[in-house]
């Protein structure tokens, strides 16, 4: 689990920054919420960190440690789930961005591993309107491209929580974290129009919505590789002089 925390020294950051026109920091944001009986509460954090590490292996970015608790209110019916308010998460990300700018890192990419962190879109939108350089990654289009490249069968609608994508990424990046049971836990609930009102418990007893039985380590590897390729457009945008 030591790969969740970057091992850089301040000199590593200084050296990397000297070789680029503009420094870009990457902040993984996960969650601490139920992911059925076979994936850990920290799944979204593990996924966000896996994506961020893949990015850091391909681009000269300043990798930050993850935000591990976020907005998981829709999972409150399950033991172990912990949330903070959207106002708090908004403030945390803004404070991190402001602190980075003080040390000469003026661009921030938020790598979001939890779909319920809706407020992150607002943070990025508001920051960009103020002239600050910030982006939210991956976009749905990036996930769709990754899904197609990796041969993920379930659609993004069906693969909502603890399904094929998350299971595949953990099978590749952290296979030791999975418990038995994902092979027989498929559950589909594509019509979730009242999710914000009812929470996840209105749609699933197990906490799973998706088809984890289709997951594989090979798919997880390809998902991450595709996302790293997609990140190139974000890096170019944030480091351009425009």
PDB file of C-alpha atoms in Angstrom, residues 19-230:
ATOM      1  CA  UNK A  19      12.427  20.848 -16.913  1.00  0.00           C
ATOM      2  CA  UNK A  20       8.909  22.002 -17.804  1.00  0.00           C
ATOM      3  CA  UNK A  21       7.381  25.287 -18.895  1.00  0.00           C
ATOM      4  CA  UNK A  22       4.578  24.987 -16.347  1.00  0.00           C
ATOM      5  CA  UNK A  23       4.228  22.588 -13.433  1.00  0.00           C
ATOM      6  CA  UNK A  24       1.125  20.411 -13.206  1.00  0.00           C
ATOM      7  CA  UNK A  25       0.045  18.672  -9.996  1.00  0.00           C
ATOM      8  CA  UNK A  26      -2.191  15.603  -9.969  1.00  0.00           C
ATOM      9  CA  UNK A  27      -4.524  15.087  -6.996  1.00  0.00           C
ATOM     10  CA  UNK A  28      -6.308  11.719  -6.662  1.00  0.00           C
ATOM     11  CA  UNK A  29      -9.680  12.008  -4.944  1.00  0.00           C
ATOM     12  CA  UNK A  30     -11.272   8.772  -3.808  1.00  0.00           C
ATOM     13  CA  UNK A  31     -13.807   7.864  -1.152  1.00  0.00           C
ATOM     14  CA  UNK A  32     -14.367   5.528   1.783  1.00  0.00           C
ATOM     15  CA  UNK A  33     -17.598   3.714   1.019  1.00  0.00           C
ATOM     16  CA  UNK A  34     -19.085   0.271   0.630  1.00  0.00           C
ATOM     17  CA  UNK A  35     -18.240  -1.643  -2.526  1.00  0.00           C
ATOM     18  CA  UNK A  36     -20.144  -4.831  -1.878  1.00  0.00           C
ATOM     19  CA  UNK A  37     -18.754  -7.805   0.045  1.00  0.00           C
ATOM     20  CA  UNK A  38     -15.638  -8.307  -2.106  1.00  0.00           C
ATOM     21  CA  UNK A  39     -14.091  -4.870  -2.762  1.00  0.00           C
ATOM     22  CA  UNK A  40     -12.611  -2.710   0.018  1.00  0.00           C
ATOM     23  CA  UNK A  41     -14.121   0.508   1.322  1.00  0.00           C
ATOM     24  CA  UNK A  42     -11.079   2.284  -0.138  1.00  0.00           C
ATOM     25  CA  UNK A  43     -11.774   1.083  -3.705  1.00  0.00           C
ATOM     26  CA  UNK A  44     -12.339   4.541  -5.196  1.00  0.00           C
ATOM     27  CA  UNK A  45      -9.137   5.812  -3.612  1.00  0.00           C
ATOM     28  CA  UNK A  46      -7.217   2.814  -4.962  1.00  0.00           C
ATOM     29  CA  UNK A  47      -8.654   3.420  -8.435  1.00  0.00           C
ATOM     30  CA  UNK A  48      -7.906   7.159  -8.388  1.00  0.00           C
ATOM     31  CA  UNK A  49      -4.352   6.468  -7.216  1.00  0.00           C
ATOM     32  CA  UNK A  50      -3.833   3.815  -9.902  1.00  0.00           C
ATOM     33  CA  UNK A  51      -4.929   6.290 -12.571  1.00  0.00           C
ATOM     34  CA  UNK A  52      -2.755   9.045 -11.098  1.00  0.00           C
ATOM     35  CA  UNK A  53       0.300   6.759 -10.913  1.00  0.00           C
ATOM     36  CA  UNK A  54      -0.203   5.772 -14.551  1.00  0.00           C
ATOM     37  CA  UNK A  55      -0.305   9.455 -15.462  1.00  0.00           C
ATOM     38  CA  UNK A  56       2.812  10.214 -13.416  1.00  0.00           C
ATOM     39  CA  UNK A  57       4.642   7.413 -15.201  1.00  0.00           C
ATOM     40  CA  UNK A  58       3.958   9.023 -18.564  1.00  0.00           C
ATOM     41  CA  UNK A  59       4.082  12.787 -17.893  1.00  0.00           C
ATOM     42  CA  UNK A  60       6.283  15.096 -15.755  1.00  0.00           C
ATOM     43  CA  UNK A  61       3.631  15.875 -13.132  1.00  0.00           C
ATOM     44  CA  UNK A  62       3.769  16.483  -9.397  1.00  0.00           C
ATOM     45  CA  UNK A  63       1.892  13.538  -7.885  1.00  0.00           C
ATOM     46  CA  UNK A  64       0.046  14.324  -4.652  1.00  0.00           C
ATOM     47  CA  UNK A  65      -1.227  11.970  -1.933  1.00  0.00           C
ATOM     48  CA  UNK A  66      -4.938  11.154  -2.191  1.00  0.00           C
ATOM     49  CA  UNK A  67      -7.990  12.670  -0.589  1.00  0.00           C
ATOM     50  CA  UNK A  68      -9.441   9.491   0.892  1.00  0.00           C
ATOM     51  CA  UNK A  69     -12.852  10.564   2.245  1.00  0.00           C
ATOM     52  CA  UNK A  70     -15.355  12.478   0.132  1.00  0.00           C
ATOM     53  CA  UNK A  71     -19.085  12.687  -0.659  1.00  0.00           C
ATOM     54  CA  UNK A  72     -20.496   9.170  -0.236  1.00  0.00           C
ATOM     55  CA  UNK A  73     -23.872  10.069   1.236  1.00  0.00           C
ATOM     56  CA  UNK A  74     -25.754   7.751  -1.120  1.00  0.00           C
ATOM     57  CA  UNK A  75     -23.956   4.805   0.541  1.00  0.00           C
ATOM     58  CA  UNK A  76     -24.762   5.787   4.116  1.00  0.00           C
ATOM     59  CA  UNK A  77     -26.978   2.726   4.675  1.00  0.00           C
ATOM     60  CA  UNK A  78     -23.932   0.430   4.678  1.00  0.00           C
ATOM     61  CA  UNK A  79     -21.530   0.002   7.621  1.00  0.00           C
ATOM     62  CA  UNK A  80     -18.091   1.513   7.169  1.00  0.00           C
ATOM     63  CA  UNK A  81     -19.075   4.306   4.795  1.00  0.00           C
ATOM     64  CA  UNK A  82     -17.789   7.754   5.838  1.00  0.00           C
ATOM     65  CA  UNK A  83     -18.566  11.085   4.167  1.00  0.00           C
ATOM     66  CA  UNK A  84     -17.697  14.742   4.341  1.00  0.00           C
ATOM     67  CA  UNK A  85     -19.950  17.497   3.010  1.00  0.00           C
ATOM     68  CA  UNK A  86     -19.646  18.832  -0.524  1.00  0.00           C
ATOM     69  CA  UNK A  87     -18.798  22.225   0.995  1.00  0.00           C
ATOM     70  CA  UNK A  88     -15.852  20.675   2.828  1.00  0.00           C
ATOM     71  CA  UNK A  89     -14.558  18.849  -0.247  1.00  0.00           C
ATOM     72  CA  UNK A  90     -14.890  22.039  -2.280  1.00  0.00           C
ATOM     73  CA  UNK A  91     -12.832  23.911   0.301  1.00  0.00           C
ATOM     74  CA  UNK A  92     -10.175  21.187   0.554  1.00  0.00           C
ATOM     75  CA  UNK A  93      -9.516  21.157  -3.192  1.00  0.00           C
ATOM     76  CA  UNK A  94      -9.485  24.958  -3.409  1.00  0.00           C
ATOM     77  CA  UNK A  95      -7.053  25.164  -0.487  1.00  0.00           C
ATOM     78  CA  UNK A  96      -4.759  22.576  -2.057  1.00  0.00           C
ATOM     79  CA  UNK A  97      -4.752  24.478  -5.354  1.00  0.00           C
ATOM     80  CA  UNK A  98      -3.973  27.758  -3.572  1.00  0.00           C
ATOM     81  CA  UNK A  99      -1.136  26.148  -1.622  1.00  0.00           C
ATOM     82  CA  UNK A 100       0.337  24.684  -4.801  1.00  0.00           C
ATOM     83  CA  UNK A 101       0.332  28.084  -6.481  1.00  0.00           C
ATOM     84  CA  UNK A 102       2.301  29.516  -3.565  1.00  0.00           C
ATOM     85  CA  UNK A 103       5.030  26.966  -4.215  1.00  0.00           C
ATOM     86  CA  UNK A 104       5.116  27.546  -7.964  1.00  0.00           C
ATOM     87  CA  UNK A 105       2.748  24.827  -9.184  1.00  0.00           C
ATOM     88  CA  UNK A 106      -0.033  26.726 -10.899  1.00  0.00           C
ATOM     89  CA  UNK A 107      -1.965  23.925 -12.630  1.00  0.00           C
ATOM     90  CA  UNK A 108      -3.946  21.179 -10.895  1.00  0.00           C
ATOM     91  CA  UNK A 109      -5.654  18.097 -12.272  1.00  0.00           C
ATOM     92  CA  UNK A 110      -8.179  16.438  -9.974  1.00  0.00           C
ATOM     93  CA  UNK A 111      -8.355  12.699 -10.699  1.00  0.00           C
ATOM     94  CA  UNK A 112     -11.781  11.668  -9.427  1.00  0.00           C
ATOM     95  CA  UNK A 113     -12.422   8.064  -8.483  1.00  0.00           C
ATOM     96  CA  UNK A 114     -15.967   8.477  -7.129  1.00  0.00           C
ATOM     97  CA  UNK A 115     -18.975   9.394  -9.252  1.00  0.00           C
ATOM     98  CA  UNK A 116     -20.799  10.969  -6.322  1.00  0.00           C
ATOM     99  CA  UNK A 117     -18.253  13.794  -6.035  1.00  0.00           C
ATOM    100  CA  UNK A 118     -20.403  16.083  -8.146  1.00  0.00           C
ATOM    101  CA  UNK A 119     -18.974  19.173  -6.466  1.00  0.00           C
ATOM    102  CA  UNK A 120     -15.574  18.643  -8.066  1.00  0.00           C
ATOM    103  CA  UNK A 121     -17.049  19.819 -11.353  1.00  0.00           C
ATOM    104  CA  UNK A 122     -18.096  23.037  -9.657  1.00  0.00           C
ATOM    105  CA  UNK A 123     -14.637  23.528  -8.156  1.00  0.00           C
ATOM    106  CA  UNK A 124     -12.977  23.217 -11.550  1.00  0.00           C
ATOM    107  CA  UNK A 125     -15.577  25.351 -13.315  1.00  0.00           C
ATOM    108  CA  UNK A 126     -15.311  28.157 -10.766  1.00  0.00           C
ATOM    109  CA  UNK A 127     -11.513  28.026 -10.664  1.00  0.00           C
ATOM    110  CA  UNK A 128     -11.256  28.168 -14.433  1.00  0.00           C
ATOM    111  CA  UNK A 129     -13.590  31.176 -14.512  1.00  0.00           C
ATOM    112  CA  UNK A 130     -11.174  32.949 -12.141  1.00  0.00           C
ATOM    113  CA  UNK A 131      -8.328  32.323 -14.564  1.00  0.00           C
ATOM    114  CA  UNK A 132      -6.785  29.476 -12.578  1.00  0.00           C
ATOM    115  CA  UNK A 133      -5.569  26.382 -14.382  1.00  0.00           C
ATOM    116  CA  UNK A 134      -7.501  23.328 -13.235  1.00  0.00           C
ATOM    117  CA  UNK A 135      -9.038  20.251 -14.845  1.00  0.00           C
ATOM    118  CA  UNK A 136     -11.154  17.287 -13.795  1.00  0.00           C
ATOM    119  CA  UNK A 137     -10.100  13.876 -15.086  1.00  0.00           C
ATOM    120  CA  UNK A 138     -11.267  11.448 -16.423  1.00  0.00           C
ATOM    121  CA  UNK A 139     -14.283  12.784 -18.300  1.00  0.00           C
ATOM    122  CA  UNK A 140     -17.052  10.336 -19.302  1.00  0.00           C
ATOM    123  CA  UNK A 141     -15.617  10.362 -22.814  1.00  0.00           C
ATOM    124  CA  UNK A 142     -12.232   9.234 -21.453  1.00  0.00           C
ATOM    125  CA  UNK A 143     -13.879   6.374 -19.569  1.00  0.00           C
ATOM    126  CA  UNK A 144     -15.839   5.387 -22.680  1.00  0.00           C
ATOM    127  CA  UNK A 145     -12.680   5.304 -24.800  1.00  0.00           C
ATOM    128  CA  UNK A 146     -10.966   3.234 -22.109  1.00  0.00           C
ATOM    129  CA  UNK A 147     -13.947   0.883 -21.864  1.00  0.00           C
ATOM    130  CA  UNK A 148     -13.871   0.242 -25.603  1.00  0.00           C
ATOM    131  CA  UNK A 149     -10.103  -0.240 -25.746  1.00  0.00           C
ATOM    132  CA  UNK A 150     -10.095  -2.653 -22.815  1.00  0.00           C
ATOM    133  CA  UNK A 151     -13.007  -4.697 -24.128  1.00  0.00           C
ATOM    134  CA  UNK A 152     -15.222  -3.922 -21.141  1.00  0.00           C
ATOM    135  CA  UNK A 153     -18.607  -5.438 -21.947  1.00  0.00           C
ATOM    136  CA  UNK A 154     -20.903  -3.571 -19.559  1.00  0.00           C
ATOM    137  CA  UNK A 155     -21.917  -0.038 -20.552  1.00  0.00           C
ATOM    138  CA  UNK A 156     -20.995   2.898 -18.320  1.00  0.00           C
ATOM    139  CA  UNK A 157     -24.660   3.086 -17.321  1.00  0.00           C
ATOM    140  CA  UNK A 158     -24.754  -0.540 -16.202  1.00  0.00           C
ATOM    141  CA  UNK A 159     -21.264  -0.512 -14.697  1.00  0.00           C
ATOM    142  CA  UNK A 160     -22.221   1.898 -11.937  1.00  0.00           C
ATOM    143  CA  UNK A 161     -20.632   0.578  -8.729  1.00  0.00           C
ATOM    144  CA  UNK A 162     -18.283  -2.293  -7.835  1.00  0.00           C
ATOM    145  CA  UNK A 163     -18.706  -3.635 -11.354  1.00  0.00           C
ATOM    146  CA  UNK A 164     -16.529  -4.678 -14.261  1.00  0.00           C
ATOM    147  CA  UNK A 165     -14.314  -1.567 -14.404  1.00  0.00           C
ATOM    148  CA  UNK A 166     -13.493  -1.223 -10.714  1.00  0.00           C
ATOM    149  CA  UNK A 167     -13.013  -4.958 -10.289  1.00  0.00           C
ATOM    150  CA  UNK A 168     -10.699  -5.061 -13.317  1.00  0.00           C
ATOM    151  CA  UNK A 169      -8.535  -2.169 -12.119  1.00  0.00           C
ATOM    152  CA  UNK A 170      -8.125  -3.728  -8.688  1.00  0.00           C
ATOM    153  CA  UNK A 171      -7.420  -7.163 -10.162  1.00  0.00           C
ATOM    154  CA  UNK A 172      -4.555  -5.492 -12.039  1.00  0.00           C
ATOM    155  CA  UNK A 173      -3.283  -2.946  -9.514  1.00  0.00           C
ATOM    156  CA  UNK A 174      -4.196  -4.488  -6.129  1.00  0.00           C
ATOM    157  CA  UNK A 175      -5.305  -8.114  -6.520  1.00  0.00           C
ATOM    158  CA  UNK A 176      -4.510  -8.752  -2.868  1.00  0.00           C
ATOM    159  CA  UNK A 177      -7.346  -6.392  -1.885  1.00  0.00           C
ATOM    160  CA  UNK A 178     -10.185  -8.418  -3.425  1.00  0.00           C
ATOM    161  CA  UNK A 179     -12.230 -10.928  -1.442  1.00  0.00           C
ATOM    162  CA  UNK A 180     -14.035 -13.925  -2.966  1.00  0.00           C
ATOM    163  CA  UNK A 181     -17.479 -13.297  -4.374  1.00  0.00           C
ATOM    164  CA  UNK A 182     -17.116 -10.903  -7.297  1.00  0.00           C
ATOM    165  CA  UNK A 183     -17.576 -13.814  -9.679  1.00  0.00           C
ATOM    166  CA  UNK A 184     -21.199 -14.289  -8.521  1.00  0.00           C
ATOM    167  CA  UNK A 185     -22.331 -10.780  -7.533  1.00  0.00           C
ATOM    168  CA  UNK A 186     -23.656  -9.329 -10.801  1.00  0.00           C
ATOM    169  CA  UNK A 187     -26.677  -7.073 -10.357  1.00  0.00           C
ATOM    170  CA  UNK A 188     -28.138  -4.657 -12.906  1.00  0.00           C
ATOM    171  CA  UNK A 189     -30.319  -1.615 -12.146  1.00  0.00           C
ATOM    172  CA  UNK A 190     -30.052   0.740 -15.112  1.00  0.00           C
ATOM    173  CA  UNK A 191     -33.039   2.919 -14.156  1.00  0.00           C
ATOM    174  CA  UNK A 192     -31.784   4.927 -11.168  1.00  0.00           C
ATOM    175  CA  UNK A 193     -33.654   8.163 -11.661  1.00  0.00           C
ATOM    176  CA  UNK A 194     -34.393   8.558  -7.928  1.00  0.00           C
ATOM    177  CA  UNK A 195     -30.859   7.780  -6.737  1.00  0.00           C
ATOM    178  CA  UNK A 196     -30.309  11.179  -5.112  1.00  0.00           C
ATOM    179  CA  UNK A 197     -33.520  10.778  -3.118  1.00  0.00           C
ATOM    180  CA  UNK A 198     -33.385   7.092  -2.244  1.00  0.00           C
ATOM    181  CA  UNK A 199     -29.651   6.463  -2.143  1.00  0.00           C
ATOM    182  CA  UNK A 200     -28.068   3.219  -3.282  1.00  0.00           C
ATOM    183  CA  UNK A 201     -30.180   1.170  -0.871  1.00  0.00           C
ATOM    184  CA  UNK A 202     -33.224   2.006  -2.996  1.00  0.00           C
ATOM    185  CA  UNK A 203     -31.735   0.007  -5.857  1.00  0.00           C
ATOM    186  CA  UNK A 204     -29.493  -2.726  -4.475  1.00  0.00           C
ATOM    187  CA  UNK A 205     -29.377  -4.913  -1.387  1.00  0.00           C
ATOM    188  CA  UNK A 206     -25.766  -5.997  -1.881  1.00  0.00           C
ATOM    189  CA  UNK A 207     -24.385  -2.548  -2.663  1.00  0.00           C
ATOM    190  CA  UNK A 208     -23.361  -3.718  -6.134  1.00  0.00           C
ATOM    191  CA  UNK A 209     -24.696  -2.334  -9.411  1.00  0.00           C
ATOM    192  CA  UNK A 210     -22.789  -3.792 -12.311  1.00  0.00           C
ATOM    193  CA  UNK A 211     -21.255  -6.995 -13.591  1.00  0.00           C
ATOM    194  CA  UNK A 212     -18.037  -7.660 -11.644  1.00  0.00           C
ATOM    195  CA  UNK A 213     -17.912 -11.251 -12.902  1.00  0.00           C
ATOM    196  CA  UNK A 214     -16.669  -9.854 -16.226  1.00  0.00           C
ATOM    197  CA  UNK A 215     -13.652  -8.198 -14.625  1.00  0.00           C
ATOM    198  CA  UNK A 216     -10.069  -9.219 -15.389  1.00  0.00           C
ATOM    199  CA  UNK A 217      -6.551  -7.976 -14.699  1.00  0.00           C
ATOM    200  CA  UNK A 218      -5.939  -7.630 -18.439  1.00  0.00           C
ATOM    201  CA  UNK A 219      -8.892  -5.269 -18.780  1.00  0.00           C
ATOM    202  CA  UNK A 220      -7.636  -3.276 -15.800  1.00  0.00           C
ATOM    203  CA  UNK A 221      -4.227  -2.822 -17.395  1.00  0.00           C
ATOM    204  CA  UNK A 222      -5.738  -1.623 -20.669  1.00  0.00           C
ATOM    205  CA  UNK A 223      -8.160   0.717 -18.899  1.00  0.00           C
ATOM    206  CA  UNK A 224      -5.267   2.488 -17.164  1.00  0.00           C
ATOM    207  CA  UNK A 225      -3.163   2.622 -20.318  1.00  0.00           C
ATOM    208  CA  UNK A 226      -6.016   4.202 -22.250  1.00  0.00           C
ATOM    209  CA  UNK A 227      -6.614   6.803 -19.560  1.00  0.00           C
ATOM    210  CA  UNK A 228      -2.933   7.727 -19.571  1.00  0.00           C
ATOM    211  CA  UNK A 229      -3.144   8.291 -23.325  1.00  0.00           C
ATOM    212  CA  UNK A 230      -6.275  10.419 -22.920  1.00  0.00           C
TER     213      UNK A 230
END
